[in-house]
Coordinates of C-alpha atoms and ligand atoms in Angstrom, one line a residue:
M1 CA 13.7 -52.1 -5.5
K2 CA 13.8 -50.3 -8.9
T3 CA 16.7 -48.1 -9.8
F4 CA 16.5 -44.4 -10.6
K5 CA 17.2 -45.2 -14.3
Q6 CA 14.4 -47.8 -14.4
I7 CA 12.0 -45.4 -12.9
Y8 CA 12.7 -42.5 -15.2
D9 CA 13.8 -43.9 -18.5
H10 CA 10.6 -45.3 -19.8
A11 CA 8.0 -43.5 -17.7
E12 CA 5.3 -42.2 -19.9
N13 CA 4.0 -40.0 -17.2
K14 CA 7.3 -38.1 -16.9
I15 CA 7.7 -34.5 -17.6
T16 CA 11.2 -33.0 -17.8
G17 CA 12.1 -29.5 -16.8
I18 CA 14.8 -27.6 -15.1
A19 CA 15.7 -28.5 -11.5
A20 CA 15.1 -25.1 -9.9
A21 CA 15.0 -25.9 -6.2
P22 CA 16.1 -29.2 -4.6
G23 CA 13.9 -31.6 -2.7
I24 CA 11.3 -34.3 -3.3
V25 CA 7.5 -33.9 -2.7
I26 CA 4.5 -36.1 -3.4
G27 CA 1.1 -34.6 -3.2
P28 CA -2.1 -33.2 -4.8
V29 CA -2.0 -30.5 -7.4
Y30 CA -3.5 -27.1 -7.3
L31 CA -3.7 -25.9 -10.9
Y32 CA -3.3 -22.2 -10.9
T33 CA -4.7 -20.5 -14.0
R34 CA -4.2 -16.8 -14.1
E35 CA -7.2 -15.1 -15.4
K36 CA -6.6 -13.8 -18.9
L37 CA -7.1 -10.1 -19.0
E38 CA -8.8 -8.8 -22.2
V39 CA -7.9 -5.3 -23.1
I40 CA -10.1 -3.5 -25.6
N41 CA -9.1 -0.6 -27.8
E42 CA -12.1 1.7 -27.1
E43 CA -12.5 5.4 -27.5
I44 CA -13.4 7.5 -24.5
S45 CA -14.9 11.0 -24.0
N46 CA -13.9 11.8 -20.4
C47 CA -10.1 11.8 -20.4
R48 CA -9.9 13.5 -17.0
E49 CA -11.8 10.7 -15.4
A50 CA -9.7 8.1 -17.2
V51 CA -6.5 9.6 -15.9
K52 CA -8.0 9.6 -12.4
N53 CA -8.9 5.9 -12.8
F54 CA -5.4 5.2 -13.9
R55 CA -3.9 7.0 -10.9
D56 CA -6.3 5.1 -8.5
A57 CA -5.2 1.8 -10.2
L58 CA -1.5 2.7 -9.8
L59 CA -2.1 3.5 -6.1
K60 CA -3.9 0.1 -5.6
A61 CA -1.1 -1.7 -7.4
K62 CA 1.4 0.0 -5.1
K63 CA -0.5 -1.0 -2.0
E64 CA -0.6 -4.6 -3.1
L65 CA 3.0 -4.7 -4.0
S66 CA 4.0 -3.1 -0.7
K67 CA 2.2 -5.9 1.1
V68 CA 4.1 -8.5 -0.9
F69 CA 7.4 -6.6 -0.3
E70 CA 6.8 -6.6 3.5
L71 CA 6.0 -10.3 3.5
A72 CA 9.0 -11.1 1.3
K73 CA 11.3 -9.2 3.6
E74 CA 10.0 -11.2 6.5
K75 CA 10.4 -14.6 4.7
M76 CA 13.5 -14.1 2.7
G77 CA 15.4 -11.1 4.1
G78 CA 15.9 -7.6 2.6
E79 CA 18.3 -8.4 -0.2
R80 CA 16.2 -11.0 -1.8
A81 CA 13.0 -9.0 -1.4
A82 CA 14.6 -6.2 -3.3
I83 CA 12.9 -7.5 -6.5
F84 CA 9.7 -6.1 -5.2
E85 CA 11.3 -2.8 -4.3
A86 CA 12.4 -2.6 -7.9
Q87 CA 8.8 -3.3 -9.1
L88 CA 7.5 -0.5 -6.8
M89 CA 10.1 1.9 -8.3
I90 CA 8.7 1.2 -11.7
L91 CA 5.2 2.1 -10.5
D92 CA 6.7 5.4 -9.4
D93 CA 8.6 6.1 -12.6
P94 CA 7.6 9.7 -13.6
I95 CA 8.4 9.2 -17.3
L96 CA 6.3 6.1 -17.6
I97 CA 3.4 7.7 -15.8
E98 CA 3.6 11.0 -17.8
T99 CA 3.8 9.1 -21.1
I100 CA 0.7 7.1 -20.3
E101 CA -1.3 10.1 -19.1
N102 CA -0.3 12.2 -22.1
R103 CA -1.3 9.3 -24.4
I104 CA -4.7 9.0 -22.7
Y105 CA -5.3 12.8 -23.4
S106 CA -4.0 12.7 -27.0
E107 CA -5.4 9.4 -28.2
K108 CA -8.6 9.4 -26.1
R109 CA -8.5 5.6 -25.6
L110 CA -9.3 3.4 -22.5
P111 CA -6.5 3.7 -20.0
E112 CA -6.0 -0.1 -19.8
Y113 CA -5.4 -0.1 -23.5
I114 CA -2.7 2.6 -23.3
V115 CA -1.1 0.9 -20.2
D116 CA -1.0 -2.4 -22.0
D117 CA 0.4 -0.9 -25.2
E118 CA 3.0 1.2 -23.5
I119 CA 4.4 -1.3 -21.1
S120 CA 4.3 -4.1 -23.7
K121 CA 6.8 -2.1 -25.7
Y122 CA 9.4 -2.4 -23.0
Q123 CA 8.5 -6.1 -22.6
K124 CA 9.0 -6.8 -26.3
M125 CA 12.3 -5.1 -26.2
M126 CA 13.5 -7.2 -23.3
M127 CA 12.0 -10.4 -24.7
S128 CA 14.1 -9.9 -27.9
A129 CA 17.3 -9.8 -25.9
H130 CA 19.6 -12.9 -26.1
E131 CA 20.1 -13.4 -22.5
S132 CA 17.6 -15.4 -20.5
Y133 CA 18.1 -13.0 -17.7
M134 CA 16.5 -10.1 -19.6
K135 CA 13.7 -12.4 -20.8
E136 CA 12.9 -13.2 -17.2
R137 CA 12.8 -9.5 -16.3
A138 CA 10.4 -9.0 -19.2
H139 CA 8.0 -11.4 -17.3
D140 CA 8.4 -9.3 -14.2
I141 CA 7.4 -6.2 -16.1
G142 CA 4.4 -8.1 -17.5
D143 CA 3.4 -8.7 -13.9
I144 CA 3.3 -5.0 -13.2
K145 CA 1.3 -4.3 -16.4
N146 CA -1.3 -6.9 -15.5
R147 CA -1.5 -5.6 -12.0
I148 CA -2.4 -2.1 -13.2
V149 CA -4.8 -3.4 -15.9
R150 CA -6.6 -5.7 -13.4
N151 CA -7.0 -2.8 -11.0
L152 CA -8.4 -0.6 -13.8
Q153 CA -10.9 -3.3 -14.6
K154 CA -11.7 -3.5 -10.9
K155 CA -11.0 -7.2 -10.8
R156 CA -9.8 -9.0 -7.6
W157 CA -6.4 -10.4 -7.1
Q158 CA -6.4 -14.1 -6.4
S159 CA -3.7 -14.8 -3.9
K160 CA -5.3 -17.5 -1.7
I161 CA -4.9 -21.1 -2.7
K162 CA -5.6 -24.5 -1.2
K163 CA -3.2 -25.3 1.7
E164 CA -0.3 -27.7 1.3
A165 CA -0.7 -28.2 -2.4
I166 CA 1.8 -28.5 -5.2
V167 CA 1.2 -25.5 -7.4
I168 CA 1.3 -26.0 -11.1
S169 CA 1.0 -23.0 -13.4
E170 CA 2.0 -21.7 -16.8
S171 CA 4.1 -19.1 -15.1
L172 CA 4.4 -17.6 -11.7
S173 CA 5.2 -14.1 -10.9
P174 CA 7.6 -13.4 -7.9
A175 CA 4.6 -12.0 -6.0
D176 CA 2.5 -15.2 -6.6
T177 CA 5.4 -17.3 -5.3
V178 CA 5.8 -15.3 -2.1
L179 CA 2.1 -15.1 -1.4
F180 CA 1.4 -18.7 -2.1
S181 CA 4.1 -19.7 0.3
R182 CA 1.8 -18.4 3.1
N183 CA -0.4 -21.4 2.4
D184 CA 2.4 -23.9 3.0
V185 CA 2.9 -24.7 -0.6
K186 CA 4.8 -28.0 -1.0
G187 CA 6.2 -27.5 -4.4
F188 CA 6.1 -25.4 -7.6
V189 CA 6.0 -26.4 -11.2
T190 CA 5.9 -23.9 -14.1
D191 CA 5.7 -24.3 -17.9
H192 CA 8.0 -21.3 -18.4
G193 CA 10.9 -19.8 -16.6
G194 CA 14.6 -20.7 -16.2
L195 CA 17.0 -21.0 -13.3
T196 CA 17.2 -17.2 -13.0
S197 CA 13.5 -16.7 -12.9
H198 CA 12.5 -15.1 -9.7
A199 CA 10.0 -17.8 -9.0
A200 CA 13.1 -20.2 -9.0
I201 CA 15.2 -17.9 -6.9
I202 CA 12.4 -17.5 -4.4
S203 CA 11.7 -21.2 -4.2
R204 CA 15.3 -21.8 -3.5
S205 CA 15.4 -19.3 -0.7
L206 CA 12.2 -20.5 0.8
N207 CA 13.3 -24.1 0.5
I208 CA 10.4 -25.2 -1.6
P209 CA 11.2 -27.9 -4.2
A210 CA 10.6 -26.6 -7.7
V211 CA 10.8 -27.6 -11.4
V212 CA 10.5 -24.9 -14.0
G213 CA 10.5 -24.6 -17.8
T214 CA 8.5 -27.8 -18.3
H215 CA 6.7 -26.4 -21.4
N216 CA 3.4 -28.2 -21.0
A217 CA 3.0 -29.4 -17.4
S218 CA 0.0 -27.2 -16.8
H219 CA -1.7 -28.7 -19.9
L220 CA -1.0 -32.3 -19.1
I221 CA -1.8 -32.2 -15.4
H222 CA -5.3 -31.5 -13.9
D223 CA -6.4 -30.0 -10.6
G224 CA -6.3 -32.6 -7.9
D225 CA -4.0 -35.0 -9.7
I226 CA -1.2 -36.6 -7.6
V227 CA 2.3 -35.6 -8.7
I228 CA 5.8 -36.3 -7.6
I229 CA 8.3 -33.5 -7.9
D230 CA 12.0 -34.3 -8.1
G231 CA 13.7 -31.0 -7.6
F232 CA 17.1 -32.6 -7.6
H233 CA 16.9 -33.8 -11.2
G234 CA 14.2 -31.6 -12.7
Y235 CA 11.5 -34.3 -13.3
I236 CA 7.8 -34.6 -12.5
L237 CA 5.8 -37.8 -12.5
Y238 CA 2.0 -37.2 -12.8
N239 CA -0.5 -39.7 -11.6
P240 CA 2.3 -42.0 -10.5
D241 CA 1.8 -45.8 -10.2
E242 CA 2.3 -47.8 -7.0
K243 CA 5.9 -48.6 -7.9
Q244 CA 6.9 -45.0 -8.6
I245 CA 5.3 -43.9 -5.3
S246 CA 7.0 -46.5 -3.3
F247 CA 10.3 -45.7 -5.0
F248 CA 10.0 -42.0 -4.0
E249 CA 8.7 -42.7 -0.6
S250 CA 11.7 -44.8 0.1
K251 CA 13.9 -42.0 -1.3
L252 CA 12.2 -39.5 1.0
E253 CA 12.8 -41.8 4.0
K254 CA 16.5 -42.0 3.0
L255 CA 16.7 -38.3 2.6
K256 CA 15.2 -37.7 6.0
A257 CA 17.5 -40.2 7.6
L258 CA 20.5 -38.7 5.9
Q259 CA 19.4 -35.2 7.1
R260 CA 19.0 -36.5 10.6
E261 CA 22.4 -38.1 10.5
L262 CA 24.0 -35.0 9.0
E263 CA 22.7 -32.9 11.8
E264 CA 25.2 -34.7 14.0
Y265 CA 28.1 -33.5 11.9
K266 CA 27.2 -29.8 11.9
G267 CA 29.9 -27.9 13.8
K268 CA 32.1 -31.0 14.2
P269 CA 35.7 -30.5 12.9
A270 CA 36.4 -32.2 9.6
I271 CA 39.2 -34.4 10.9
T272 CA 40.4 -37.7 9.5
T273 CA 40.6 -40.8 11.7
D274 CA 44.4 -40.3 12.0
G275 CA 44.1 -36.7 13.0
K276 CA 44.5 -34.6 9.8
E277 CA 42.2 -31.6 10.0
I278 CA 40.7 -30.3 6.7
H279 CA 39.5 -26.7 6.4
L280 CA 36.0 -26.6 5.0
S281 CA 34.7 -23.3 3.9
A282 CA 31.6 -22.3 1.9
N283 CA 31.0 -21.1 -1.7
V284 CA 28.5 -18.3 -1.7
D285 CA 26.6 -17.1 -4.8
V286 CA 24.1 -14.8 -3.3
S287 CA 24.5 -12.8 -0.1
G288 CA 21.1 -14.2 1.1
E289 CA 22.8 -17.6 1.6
I290 CA 24.9 -16.3 4.5
D291 CA 22.4 -17.6 7.2
I292 CA 22.9 -21.1 5.8
V293 CA 26.7 -20.6 5.9
I294 CA 26.6 -19.7 9.5
T295 CA 24.5 -22.7 10.5
S296 CA 26.3 -25.2 8.2
G297 CA 29.5 -25.2 10.4
A298 CA 31.6 -23.9 7.5
K299 CA 34.8 -22.1 8.5
G300 CA 34.2 -18.9 6.6
I301 CA 33.6 -18.3 2.9
G302 CA 36.2 -19.8 0.5
L303 CA 34.6 -18.3 -2.6
Y304 CA 32.2 -15.4 -2.9
R305 CA 31.1 -15.0 -6.5
T306 CA 30.5 -11.3 -6.7
E307 CA 29.2 -11.4 -10.3
Q308 CA 26.1 -12.9 -8.9
V309 CA 25.3 -9.6 -7.3
L310 CA 25.1 -8.2 -10.8
E311 CA 22.7 -11.0 -11.8
E312 CA 20.5 -10.1 -9.0
L313 CA 20.5 -6.4 -9.3
S314 CA 21.0 -6.5 -13.1
E315 CA 23.3 -3.5 -12.9
F316 CA 26.6 -2.5 -11.2
P317 CA 26.3 -1.4 -7.6
T318 CA 28.2 1.7 -6.7
E319 CA 31.4 1.6 -4.7
E320 CA 29.5 2.4 -1.5
E321 CA 26.8 -0.3 -2.2
Q322 CA 29.5 -2.9 -2.8
A323 CA 31.4 -2.0 0.3
K324 CA 28.2 -2.4 2.3
I325 CA 27.6 -5.9 0.9
Y326 CA 31.2 -7.0 1.4
R327 CA 31.4 -5.5 4.9
N328 CA 28.2 -7.2 5.9
L329 CA 29.4 -10.6 4.8
S330 CA 32.8 -10.3 6.3
S331 CA 31.4 -9.3 9.7
R332 CA 29.0 -12.1 9.6
V333 CA 31.8 -14.7 9.2
Y334 CA 34.3 -13.0 11.5
P335 CA 36.7 -14.2 12.9
N336 CA 36.7 -16.6 9.9
N337 CA 37.8 -15.3 6.5
I338 CA 36.0 -14.5 3.4
V339 CA 37.6 -14.8 -0.1
I340 CA 35.9 -12.2 -2.3
R341 CA 36.5 -13.0 -5.9
A342 CA 36.6 -10.1 -8.4
F343 CA 33.7 -10.0 -10.9
D344 CA 34.0 -13.0 -13.2
I345 CA 32.0 -11.5 -16.0
G346 CA 31.8 -13.0 -19.5
G347 CA 31.7 -16.6 -20.6
D348 CA 28.2 -17.8 -19.8
K349 CA 27.8 -15.4 -16.9
F350 CA 26.7 -11.8 -16.6
K351 CA 27.0 -10.0 -20.0
Y352 CA 28.8 -6.8 -20.1
Y353 CA 29.0 -6.0 -23.8
D354 CA 26.2 -5.9 -26.3
F355 CA 28.2 -7.7 -28.9
Q356 CA 28.3 -11.5 -29.1
E357 CA 31.8 -13.0 -28.9
P358 CA 32.3 -16.0 -31.2
N359 CA 33.8 -18.0 -28.3
P360 CA 32.7 -16.3 -25.1
F361 CA 34.5 -18.9 -22.8
L362 CA 37.8 -18.1 -24.6
G363 CA 37.0 -14.4 -24.8
L364 CA 36.8 -11.3 -22.6
R365 CA 36.1 -13.0 -19.3
G366 CA 37.2 -12.5 -15.7
I367 CA 40.4 -10.5 -15.2
R368 CA 40.7 -9.9 -19.0
L369 CA 37.5 -7.9 -19.0
L370 CA 38.3 -6.1 -15.7
L371 CA 41.7 -4.9 -17.0
E372 CA 39.9 -3.6 -20.1
N373 CA 37.4 -1.7 -17.8
K374 CA 39.6 -0.2 -15.2
T375 CA 37.1 2.2 -13.7
L376 CA 34.8 -0.7 -13.0
F377 CA 37.6 -2.8 -11.5
K378 CA 38.9 0.1 -9.5
N379 CA 35.5 0.6 -7.9
Q380 CA 35.4 -3.0 -6.8
I381 CA 38.9 -3.0 -5.5
R382 CA 38.2 0.2 -3.5
A383 CA 35.0 -1.3 -2.2
V384 CA 36.7 -4.5 -1.1
L385 CA 39.5 -2.6 0.6
Q386 CA 37.1 -0.3 2.5
A387 CA 35.3 -3.4 3.8
S388 CA 38.6 -5.0 4.9
E389 CA 39.1 -3.2 8.2
N390 CA 38.6 -6.4 10.2
K391 CA 41.4 -8.0 8.3
N392 CA 39.4 -11.1 7.4
I393 CA 39.0 -10.4 3.7
H394 CA 41.1 -12.0 1.0
F395 CA 40.8 -10.8 -2.6
M396 CA 40.9 -13.3 -5.5
I397 CA 41.4 -12.8 -9.3
P398 CA 39.4 -15.1 -11.7
M399 CA 40.5 -16.5 -15.1
V400 CA 44.1 -15.6 -14.8
S401 CA 46.2 -16.8 -17.7
T402 CA 49.4 -14.7 -17.6
I403 CA 51.7 -13.3 -14.9
L404 CA 51.3 -9.8 -16.2
E405 CA 47.6 -9.9 -15.3
I406 CA 48.6 -10.5 -11.7
R407 CA 51.2 -7.7 -11.8
E408 CA 48.8 -5.2 -13.3
T409 CA 46.1 -6.1 -10.8
K410 CA 48.5 -5.7 -7.9
K411 CA 49.6 -2.3 -9.2
M412 CA 46.0 -1.2 -9.3
I413 CA 45.5 -2.4 -5.7
E414 CA 48.5 -0.4 -4.6
E415 CA 47.1 2.7 -6.4
C416 CA 43.7 2.3 -4.7
K417 CA 45.4 1.9 -1.3
K418 CA 47.3 5.1 -1.8
E419 CA 44.1 7.0 -2.8
L420 CA 42.2 5.6 0.3
K421 CA 45.1 6.5 2.5
K422 CA 45.0 10.1 1.2
E423 CA 41.2 10.1 1.8
G424 CA 41.8 9.1 5.4
K425 CA 40.0 5.8 5.0
N426 CA 40.8 2.7 7.0
F427 CA 41.6 -0.6 5.3
D428 CA 43.7 -3.8 5.7
R429 CA 47.1 -2.8 4.4
N430 CA 48.2 -6.4 4.1
M431 CA 45.0 -7.8 2.5
K432 CA 46.0 -11.1 0.9
V433 CA 45.6 -11.3 -2.9
G434 CA 45.3 -14.7 -4.5
M435 CA 44.2 -16.2 -7.8
M436 CA 42.0 -18.9 -9.3
V437 CA 44.0 -21.6 -10.9
E438 CA 41.5 -22.6 -13.6
V439 CA 43.3 -22.0 -16.9
P440 CA 45.9 -24.6 -18.1
S441 CA 48.6 -21.9 -18.6
A442 CA 48.3 -20.8 -15.0
A443 CA 48.5 -24.5 -13.8
V444 CA 51.6 -25.2 -15.9
M445 CA 53.2 -22.0 -14.5
A446 CA 52.1 -22.7 -10.9
E447 CA 55.7 -22.6 -9.7
L448 CA 56.2 -19.0 -10.9
F449 CA 52.6 -17.8 -10.1
A450 CA 53.2 -19.0 -6.5
K451 CA 55.9 -16.3 -6.2
E452 CA 53.5 -13.6 -7.2
V453 CA 50.4 -14.3 -5.1
D454 CA 49.5 -15.1 -1.5
F455 CA 47.2 -18.0 -2.3
F456 CA 45.8 -20.3 -4.9
S457 CA 42.3 -21.6 -5.3
I458 CA 41.8 -24.3 -7.8
G459 CA 38.7 -23.9 -9.9
T460 CA 38.0 -27.3 -11.3
N461 CA 34.8 -26.3 -13.0
D462 CA 36.8 -24.3 -15.5
L463 CA 40.1 -26.2 -15.2
I464 CA 38.4 -29.4 -16.5
Q465 CA 36.7 -27.4 -19.3
Y466 CA 39.9 -25.8 -20.5
L467 CA 42.2 -28.8 -19.9
M468 CA 39.9 -31.2 -21.7
A469 CA 38.8 -28.6 -24.3
V470 CA 35.2 -29.4 -23.5
D471 CA 32.5 -26.8 -23.0
R472 CA 31.2 -27.2 -19.4
G473 CA 27.6 -26.7 -20.5
N474 CA 27.5 -28.7 -23.7
D475 CA 25.6 -32.0 -23.5
L476 CA 27.1 -33.4 -26.7
V477 CA 30.6 -33.6 -25.1
S478 CA 29.6 -34.1 -21.5
D479 CA 31.3 -37.6 -21.6
L480 CA 34.6 -35.8 -21.9
Y481 CA 34.0 -33.5 -19.0
Q482 CA 36.0 -35.9 -16.8
Q483 CA 36.8 -34.7 -13.3
F484 CA 38.6 -37.9 -12.6
S485 CA 40.6 -37.8 -15.8
P486 CA 44.3 -38.6 -15.1
A487 CA 45.1 -35.3 -16.8
V488 CA 43.0 -33.4 -14.2
I489 CA 44.3 -35.2 -11.2
R490 CA 47.9 -34.9 -12.2
T491 CA 47.4 -31.2 -12.8
I492 CA 45.8 -30.7 -9.4
S493 CA 48.6 -32.7 -7.8
Y494 CA 51.2 -30.4 -9.5
I495 CA 49.5 -27.2 -8.4
V496 CA 49.2 -28.3 -4.8
R497 CA 52.9 -29.4 -4.8
E498 CA 54.1 -26.1 -6.1
A499 CA 52.0 -24.0 -3.7
K500 CA 53.3 -26.0 -0.8
K501 CA 56.9 -25.7 -2.0
A502 CA 56.4 -21.9 -2.0
K503 CA 54.6 -22.1 1.4
K504 CA 51.5 -20.6 -0.1
E505 CA 47.9 -21.6 0.9
V506 CA 46.1 -23.7 -1.7
S507 CA 42.4 -24.6 -1.7
L508 CA 40.0 -26.1 -4.2
C509 CA 36.6 -24.5 -4.8
G510 CA 35.1 -26.2 -7.9
E511 CA 32.1 -28.5 -7.7
M512 CA 34.5 -31.5 -7.6
A513 CA 35.2 -30.7 -3.9
A514 CA 31.5 -31.3 -3.1
D515 CA 31.5 -34.7 -4.8
T516 CA 31.8 -37.1 -1.9
L517 CA 33.5 -39.6 -4.2
A518 CA 36.3 -37.1 -4.9
I519 CA 37.0 -36.0 -1.3
P520 CA 39.4 -38.9 -0.3
L521 CA 41.4 -38.4 -3.5
L522 CA 41.7 -34.6 -3.1
I523 CA 42.8 -35.0 0.5
G524 CA 45.3 -37.6 -0.6
L525 CA 46.6 -35.2 -3.2
G526 CA 47.5 -32.9 -0.4
L527 CA 44.6 -30.4 -0.3
E528 CA 44.0 -29.3 3.2
S529 CA 41.3 -26.8 2.4
L530 CA 38.1 -27.2 0.3
S531 CA 35.4 -24.7 -0.4
I532 CA 32.0 -26.2 -1.2
S533 CA 28.3 -25.2 -1.2
P534 CA 27.1 -24.7 2.4
S535 CA 24.5 -27.5 2.1
T536 CA 27.3 -30.1 1.4
I537 CA 29.5 -29.2 4.4
A538 CA 27.9 -31.9 6.6
Y539 CA 28.2 -34.5 3.9
A540 CA 31.9 -33.7 3.4
T541 CA 32.6 -33.7 7.2
R542 CA 31.0 -37.1 7.4
I543 CA 33.3 -38.5 4.7
I544 CA 36.4 -36.9 6.1
R545 CA 35.7 -38.2 9.6
S546 CA 35.5 -41.7 8.3
I547 CA 38.8 -41.9 6.3
S548 CA 42.4 -42.2 7.2
Y549 CA 44.8 -39.6 5.8
K550 CA 47.5 -42.3 5.3
K551 CA 45.1 -44.4 3.2
A552 CA 43.9 -41.4 1.3
K553 CA 47.5 -40.6 0.3
K554 CA 48.0 -44.2 -0.9
L555 CA 44.8 -43.9 -2.9
A556 CA 46.0 -40.7 -4.5
A557 CA 49.3 -42.3 -5.4
D558 CA 47.5 -45.2 -7.0
C559 CA 45.2 -42.9 -9.0
L560 CA 48.1 -40.9 -10.2
S561 CA 49.5 -44.0 -11.9
C562 CA 46.2 -44.6 -13.9
S563 CA 45.9 -43.8 -17.5
V564 CA 42.2 -43.7 -18.0
E565 CA 39.4 -42.1 -15.9
K566 CA 37.5 -45.4 -15.4
D567 CA 40.5 -46.9 -13.6
V568 CA 40.6 -43.9 -11.3
I569 CA 36.9 -44.2 -10.5
D570 CA 37.2 -48.0 -9.9
R571 CA 40.1 -47.4 -7.4
I572 CA 38.1 -44.8 -5.5
E573 CA 35.0 -47.0 -5.4
K574 CA 37.1 -49.9 -4.1
F575 CA 38.5 -47.5 -1.5
F576 CA 35.0 -46.8 -0.3
E577 CA 34.1 -50.4 -0.2
E578 CA 37.2 -51.6 1.6
N579 CA 36.9 -48.9 4.2
S580 CA 33.1 -49.5 4.5
I581 CA 32.3 -45.8 3.9
T582 CA 28.7 -45.2 2.7
R583 CA 28.6 -43.3 -0.5
T584 CA 26.1 -40.5 -0.7
R585 CA 26.8 -39.6 -4.3
N586 CA 23.9 -41.4 -5.9
L587 CA 21.6 -41.6 -2.9
I588 CA 19.5 -38.6 -3.8
Ligands
LIG1 C1 35.6 -22.9 -11.1 O1 35.8 -22.6 -12.2 O2 35.8 -24.0 -10.6 C2 34.9 -22.0 -10.1 C3 34.8 -22.2 -8.9 O3 34.4 -20.8 -10.6 P1 33.1 -20.7 -11.5 O4 32.3 -21.9 -11.3 O5 32.4 -19.5 -10.9 O6 33.6 -20.4 -12.9
LIG2 MG1 35.7 -20.6 -12.8

């Protein structure tokens, strides 16, 4: 059997893109080419009729989008479907409508020309933004523009495609993605678009494997070709040979077998062979994931990244809107807890300021930005408190580097409590307040921080980045992003020890906790609580149920004596072999 590397490294029929939604599919292609709409700049004589045509086209566009909105709500739930509600709102924007109508009267040009010109202005502005998020939204606006123009030209909207095909297209609008899913689409591939494109978000929530941003897939692949999509790694193989097909068929078999096996672990306690129970909770990025959390067997939510709400809505929700989201999530996991993390804005996440910082990861990020923007922070604290009536919400501060940041935050929380009390609002007076330990200064000072907060959550994604001085998103130095570096494991060991000494809870919520290879080591280092993505809960339960706590502690002690990462990895691999535990790390 060929290895993954052999299959991919020299394959001439390989196209690389961004892994947008996990899964593997093999099947025939439906090449979707959107009809190019030609817009001509022609003079007209009857402006009144042109305005009427424009209004009719708007109405038709609204009807089409309302249909998509309903379908999306049914398939993905209200919050995800909000994209379409936002598009419908643009179609109702009185300023946009008035501007277009006034221009039709004053310039006496075809309405489709005016619509195209006016909406393109917004699109260009958004396209010139630095953030990929704004660029993606520019595509959404283009979708609205095309919809009105198409209706003005009385052309039909193609929304039906061949059943069970893999759709390949230059780009896909959110509406295309939802409508195509009615025909049991098996996978999506697009030339354009990134991880935050709505086509990607929708594919993830509909569980359809997808690779986006391939640049040229729609030019290299033809209708009816057979392709393999690897949504785990972001590759496509077109017209695969026998060897490639059999490699992926066997991968699919393994994947199915693993999924069947994992079903057994759902809901079972994560307990070692010698009786040590580990608390497994879920990391949640978007509130739509909550259904998966409930069915995954996770014990509550160990990390809710609230900044993702901003990515989805592209603005700050009001205090009431936030309280509603937090209340909804906390009641869904009740009686388990949810750890709501304050907005971790900055770095490579949601951008708050227009200016570009020279070193965003070392700049105004997380708690630093929140303390500079107290109104924003206060709104969030008040919203979290108001949602806390059931006493199952914990509040967590990201990117803490000094004790004063904690003290200032706690002072603000007390002020908010006083205000809410005066307003006669109910809230949990003893809501626990904890911090992410993800900056080396906080790790080194763990002993003193433990006196200031109720709990720690170790964020290895950032801790590794800052400890090793290696940008977590930079390929050039990815060799140095070593989660098993002795420096990293010694630091984790120290944080856990200090938390326990102070009798404070400590958990770990970085990606490292979802790496099955890391789990025995982390447990051996004394972690009794891990927060991981809901889809990995069953994998982790499976590993934990096959190891002994005593042996894990011995493994951790061995690893702590190593001086290079490779030695740590070798010891862990030996541990897996000696205890006959099947590794899932490279299976998929
Ligand atoms: C971390 O840094 O490990 C973490 C969980 O936070 P984020 O990935 O959101 O920065
Ligand atoms: Mg972090």
